[in-house]
Amino acid sequence: ETGVTQSPTHLIKTRGQQVTLRCSSQSGHNTVSWYQQALGQGPQFIFQYYREEENGRGNFPPRFSGLQFPNYSSELNVNALELDDSALYLCASSLASAPYEQYFGPGTRLTVT
Amino acid sequence: EDKVVQSPLSLVVHEGDTVTLNCSYEVTNFRSLLWYKQEKKAPTFLFMLTSSGIEKKSGRLSSILDKKELFSILNITATQTGDSAIYLCAVEGVGANSKLTFGKGITLSVRP
């Protein structure tokens, strides 16, 4: 167990809806990264937050957005859900001084029907 | 664009066998290569490699990096059923805001 928690664990949404996923980082970690892992694929980087600001983004459209709060917890919001958004969404926390040591949460399984 | 290719994509062995998992990569301004084990959901960290030729070892697992040929291997000796998992390789580039680029993973099944 890494100390990174995510909620909910599983979610079913309909195409066109919006969803918010939450992540609490490991104690003391000030950087949160979000990844999308489709079935049979490795995780793909969505974006990273450091000190409440976006600090890098992967190849995802603007309908994927995020927030980081003063306590370093984070949210991932996805608008106008599409069927291809069905995936496991992972967050990982790290220290800015050791960014390569990313500790992953258990993920949220999102199913879009 | 950074790229990671893992092989084979899946592998079935029997307990006690030794396995070698491969990872080749292309990355701008390489900083590190990492191996993770993913059993159910959360990938768990195994190794971080930054220098060529220096073997990292943890119990029955070991890994080495070749920065000239741009690949890494993960070895598991005396495999056990508990080693059954997806093994992910990821690379990090300098200046990439610690973004990790992952391969598709290798599914290892260890039969009793």
Tab-separated table of C-alpha atoms in Angstrom:
chain	number	residue	atom	x	y	z
A	1	GLU	CA	0.000	0.000	0.000
A	2	THR	CA	1.464	3.348	-1.044
A	3	GLY	CA	-0.684	5.758	0.960
A	4	VAL	CA	-2.184	7.189	-2.218
A	5	THR	CA	-5.958	6.850	-2.260
A	6	GLN	CA	-8.445	7.353	-5.060
A	7	SER	CA	-12.205	7.581	-5.204
A	8	PRO	CA	-14.460	6.217	-6.379
A	9	THR	CA	-13.047	2.763	-7.134
A	10	HIS	CA	-15.494	2.142	-9.937
A	11	LEU	CA	-17.856	4.350	-11.898
A	12	ILE	CA	-20.301	3.877	-14.746
A	13	LYS	CA	-21.303	6.905	-16.825
A	14	THR	CA	-23.188	7.552	-20.025
A	15	ARG	CA	-21.674	9.127	-23.116
A	16	GLY	CA	-21.860	12.925	-22.939
A	17	GLN	CA	-21.859	13.081	-19.143
A	18	GLN	CA	-19.189	14.628	-16.965
A	19	VAL	CA	-17.130	12.886	-14.278
A	20	THR	CA	-14.856	13.926	-11.399
A	21	LEU	CA	-12.244	11.572	-10.006
A	22	ARG	CA	-10.365	12.253	-6.779
A	23	CYS	CA	-6.896	11.488	-5.477
A	24	SER	CA	-5.253	11.987	-2.101
A	25	SER	CA	-1.505	11.954	-2.332
A	26	GLN	CA	0.949	10.286	0.006
A	27	SER	CA	1.755	12.396	3.042
A	28	GLY	CA	4.351	15.034	2.211
A	29	HIS	CA	4.133	14.573	-1.547
A	30	ASN	CA	3.512	17.848	-3.377
A	31	THR	CA	3.266	16.619	-6.968
A	32	VAL	CA	0.414	14.620	-8.482
A	33	SER	CA	0.350	13.038	-11.921
A	34	TRP	CA	-2.669	11.487	-13.625
A	35	TYR	CA	-2.546	8.578	-16.086
A	36	GLN	CA	-5.116	6.804	-18.245
A	37	GLN	CA	-4.666	3.060	-18.701
A	38	ALA	CA	-6.854	1.465	-21.358
A	39	LEU	CA	-7.284	-2.302	-21.355
A	40	GLY	CA	-4.122	-4.047	-22.533
A	41	GLN	CA	-2.115	-0.829	-22.628
A	42	GLY	CA	0.408	0.858	-20.407
A	43	PRO	CA	-0.562	4.012	-18.503
A	44	GLN	CA	-0.600	7.196	-20.603
A	45	PHE	CA	0.317	10.524	-19.026
A	46	ILE	CA	-2.578	12.996	-18.859
A	47	PHE	CA	-1.110	15.853	-16.795
A	48	GLN	CA	0.772	16.737	-13.648
A	49	TYR	CA	0.103	19.271	-10.904
A	50	TYR	CA	2.649	20.934	-8.656
A	51	ARG	CA	1.788	23.654	-6.150
A	52	GLU	CA	-1.758	23.815	-7.481
A	53	GLU	CA	-0.692	24.546	-11.065
A	54	GLU	CA	-0.560	22.332	-14.125
A	55	ASN	CA	3.070	21.419	-14.671
A	56	GLY	CA	3.002	19.408	-17.890
A	57	ARG	CA	0.385	17.800	-20.089
A	58	GLY	CA	0.198	14.780	-22.390
A	59	ASN	CA	-1.763	14.406	-25.622
A	60	PHE	CA	-5.241	14.715	-24.155
A	61	PRO	CA	-7.954	17.151	-25.279
A	62	PRO	CA	-9.026	20.136	-23.154
A	63	ARG	CA	-12.113	18.286	-21.919
A	64	PHE	CA	-9.661	16.564	-19.552
A	65	SER	CA	-8.934	19.086	-16.816
A	66	GLY	CA	-7.651	18.992	-13.288
A	67	LEU	CA	-7.175	20.740	-10.002
A	68	GLN	CA	-4.777	20.463	-7.116
A	69	PHE	CA	-5.730	21.735	-3.677
A	70	PRO	CA	-3.564	23.303	-0.948
A	71	ASN	CA	-3.385	19.935	0.822
A	72	TYR	CA	-1.978	18.481	-2.453
A	73	SER	CA	-5.021	16.323	-3.136
A	74	SER	CA	-6.199	16.457	-6.718
A	75	GLU	CA	-9.175	16.040	-9.025
A	76	LEU	CA	-9.430	14.907	-12.616
A	77	ASN	CA	-12.484	16.158	-14.501
A	78	VAL	CA	-13.604	14.790	-17.833
A	79	ASN	CA	-16.377	16.511	-19.762
A	80	ALA	CA	-18.460	15.202	-22.663
A	81	LEU	CA	-17.507	11.604	-21.983
A	82	GLU	CA	-16.818	9.363	-24.963
A	83	LEU	CA	-16.841	5.571	-25.135
A	84	ASP	CA	-13.040	5.568	-25.557
A	85	ASP	CA	-12.667	7.258	-22.182
A	86	SER	CA	-13.431	3.903	-20.575
A	87	ALA	CA	-10.218	3.024	-18.749
A	88	LEU	CA	-8.451	2.756	-15.414
A	89	TYR	CA	-7.442	6.212	-14.215
A	90	LEU	CA	-4.373	6.228	-12.012
A	91	CYS	CA	-2.931	9.020	-9.972
A	92	ALA	CA	0.619	9.030	-8.707
A	93	SER	CA	2.179	11.289	-6.120
A	94	SER	CA	5.805	12.247	-5.715
A	95	LEU	CA	8.116	14.804	-4.209
A	96	ALA	CA	9.276	17.609	-6.471
A	97	SER	CA	12.819	16.779	-5.343
A	98	ALA	CA	12.435	13.108	-6.413
A	99	PRO	CA	9.982	13.192	-9.305
A	100	TYR	CA	10.934	9.762	-10.607
A	101	GLU	CA	9.712	8.070	-7.411
A	102	GLN	CA	6.036	8.089	-8.242
A	103	TYR	CA	3.711	6.163	-5.930
A	104	PHE	CA	0.508	5.032	-7.569
A	105	GLY	CA	-2.968	4.820	-6.138
A	106	PRO	CA	-5.283	1.858	-6.782
A	107	GLY	CA	-7.054	3.642	-9.614
A	108	THR	CA	-10.625	4.395	-10.600
A	109	ARG	CA	-12.201	2.125	-13.186
A	110	LEU	CA	-14.415	4.288	-15.430
A	111	THR	CA	-16.885	2.638	-17.799
A	112	VAL	CA	-18.673	4.824	-20.353
A	113	THR	CA	-21.745	3.306	-21.993
B	1	GLU	CA	8.007	11.569	-29.146
B	2	ASP	CA	9.280	9.258	-26.414
B	3	LYS	CA	8.624	5.563	-27.063
B	4	VAL	CA	8.912	2.355	-25.049
B	5	VAL	CA	8.570	-1.138	-26.525
B	6	GLN	CA	8.352	-4.185	-24.306
B	7	SER	CA	8.726	-7.814	-25.326
B	8	PRO	CA	7.360	-10.355	-25.260
B	9	LEU	CA	3.842	-9.045	-24.629
B	10	SER	CA	2.936	-12.172	-22.690
B	11	LEU	CA	4.733	-15.135	-21.235
B	12	VAL	CA	3.689	-18.360	-19.523
B	13	VAL	CA	6.257	-20.249	-17.424
B	14	HIS	CA	6.298	-22.839	-14.676
B	15	GLU	CA	7.359	-22.276	-11.102
B	16	GLY	CA	11.115	-22.383	-10.765
B	17	ASP	CA	11.809	-21.106	-14.271
B	18	THR	CA	13.941	-18.035	-14.937
B	19	VAL	CA	12.463	-15.298	-17.125
B	20	THR	CA	13.919	-12.292	-18.901
B	21	LEU	CA	11.680	-9.354	-19.774
B	22	ASN	CA	12.853	-6.834	-22.353
B	23	CYS	CA	12.382	-3.113	-22.706
B	24	SER	CA	13.723	-0.910	-25.484
B	25	TYR	CA	13.235	2.817	-25.586
B	26	GLU	CA	13.650	6.075	-27.437
B	27	VAL	CA	13.611	9.190	-25.311
B	28	THR	CA	14.831	12.751	-25.632
B	29	ASN	CA	17.368	13.553	-22.934
B	30	PHE	CA	17.120	10.340	-20.948
B	31	ARG	CA	16.969	10.694	-17.187
B	32	SER	CA	15.864	7.303	-15.877
B	33	LEU	CA	14.197	4.000	-16.680
B	34	LEU	CA	11.807	2.434	-14.216
B	35	TRP	CA	10.248	-0.980	-13.784
B	36	TYR	CA	6.884	-1.481	-12.118
B	37	LYS	CA	4.841	-4.554	-11.205
B	38	GLN	CA	1.071	-4.287	-11.653
B	39	GLU	CA	-0.930	-7.070	-10.035
B	40	LYS	CA	-4.437	-5.730	-9.728
B	41	LYS	CA	-4.547	-1.990	-10.171
B	42	ALA	CA	-1.759	0.128	-8.681
B	43	PRO	CA	1.661	-0.312	-10.280
B	44	THR	CA	4.261	-0.851	-7.574
B	45	PHE	CA	7.799	0.396	-7.995
B	46	LEU	CA	10.539	-2.185	-8.556
B	47	PHE	CA	13.669	-0.479	-9.859
B	48	MET	CA	15.002	2.805	-11.139
B	49	LEU	CA	18.009	2.689	-13.452
B	50	THR	CA	20.058	5.665	-14.516
B	51	SER	CA	23.526	4.303	-15.323
B	52	SER	CA	24.610	1.668	-17.824
B	53	GLY	CA	25.970	-1.656	-16.689
B	54	ILE	CA	25.094	-1.370	-13.009
B	55	GLU	CA	22.824	-4.193	-11.953
B	56	LYS	CA	20.067	-3.452	-9.485
B	57	LYS	CA	18.984	-6.438	-7.429
B	58	SER	CA	16.141	-7.158	-5.057
B	59	GLY	CA	15.756	-10.753	-3.974
B	60	ARG	CA	15.035	-12.866	-7.043
B	61	LEU	CA	14.596	-9.815	-9.277
B	62	SER	CA	17.396	-7.969	-11.008
B	63	SER	CA	17.624	-5.378	-13.745
B	64	ILE	CA	20.261	-3.752	-15.860
B	65	LEU	CA	20.363	-0.862	-18.308
B	66	ASP	CA	22.317	-0.410	-21.544
B	67	LYS	CA	22.225	3.261	-22.500
B	68	LYS	CA	24.234	2.700	-25.660
B	69	GLU	CA	21.839	0.129	-27.105
B	70	LEU	CA	18.816	1.778	-25.428
B	71	PHE	CA	17.383	-1.214	-23.628
B	72	SER	CA	16.883	-2.742	-20.247
B	73	ILE	CA	16.132	-6.239	-19.019
B	74	LEU	CA	14.341	-7.450	-15.939
B	75	ASN	CA	15.287	-10.938	-14.759
B	76	ILE	CA	13.283	-13.045	-12.371
B	77	THR	CA	14.888	-16.258	-11.114
B	78	ALA	CA	13.143	-19.203	-9.448
B	79	THR	CA	9.736	-17.798	-10.399
B	80	GLN	CA	6.769	-18.253	-8.059
B	81	THR	CA	3.036	-18.015	-8.718
B	82	GLY	CA	3.080	-14.704	-6.852
B	83	ASP	CA	5.246	-13.271	-9.616
B	84	SER	CA	2.245	-13.462	-11.970
B	85	ALA	CA	1.531	-9.862	-12.932
B	86	ILE	CA	1.959	-7.242	-15.620
B	87	TYR	CA	5.472	-5.800	-15.677
B	88	LEU	CA	5.645	-2.221	-16.893
B	89	CYS	CA	8.720	-0.393	-18.128
B	90	ALA	CA	8.735	3.410	-18.212
B	91	VAL	CA	11.232	6.097	-19.156
B	92	GLU	CA	11.608	9.628	-17.956
B	93	GLY	CA	13.271	12.412	-19.908
B	94	VAL	CA	15.027	15.440	-18.499
B	95	GLY	CA	12.806	18.462	-18.614
B	96	ALA	CA	9.725	16.329	-19.087
B	97	ASN	CA	8.211	17.457	-15.816
B	98	SER	CA	8.781	13.907	-14.579
B	99	LYS	CA	6.262	12.590	-17.063
B	100	LEU	CA	6.686	8.846	-17.435
B	101	THR	CA	6.248	7.179	-20.835
B	102	PHE	CA	5.180	3.573	-20.360
B	103	GLY	CA	5.349	0.517	-22.564
B	104	LYS	CA	2.307	-1.711	-23.010
B	105	GLY	CA	3.517	-4.081	-20.331
B	106	ILE	CA	4.414	-7.760	-20.273
B	107	THR	CA	1.864	-10.176	-18.830
B	108	LEU	CA	3.688	-12.919	-16.948
B	109	SER	CA	1.785	-16.012	-15.862
B	110	VAL	CA	3.584	-18.475	-13.581
B	111	ARG	CA	1.924	-21.894	-13.426
B	112	PRO	CA	2.370	-24.170	-10.419
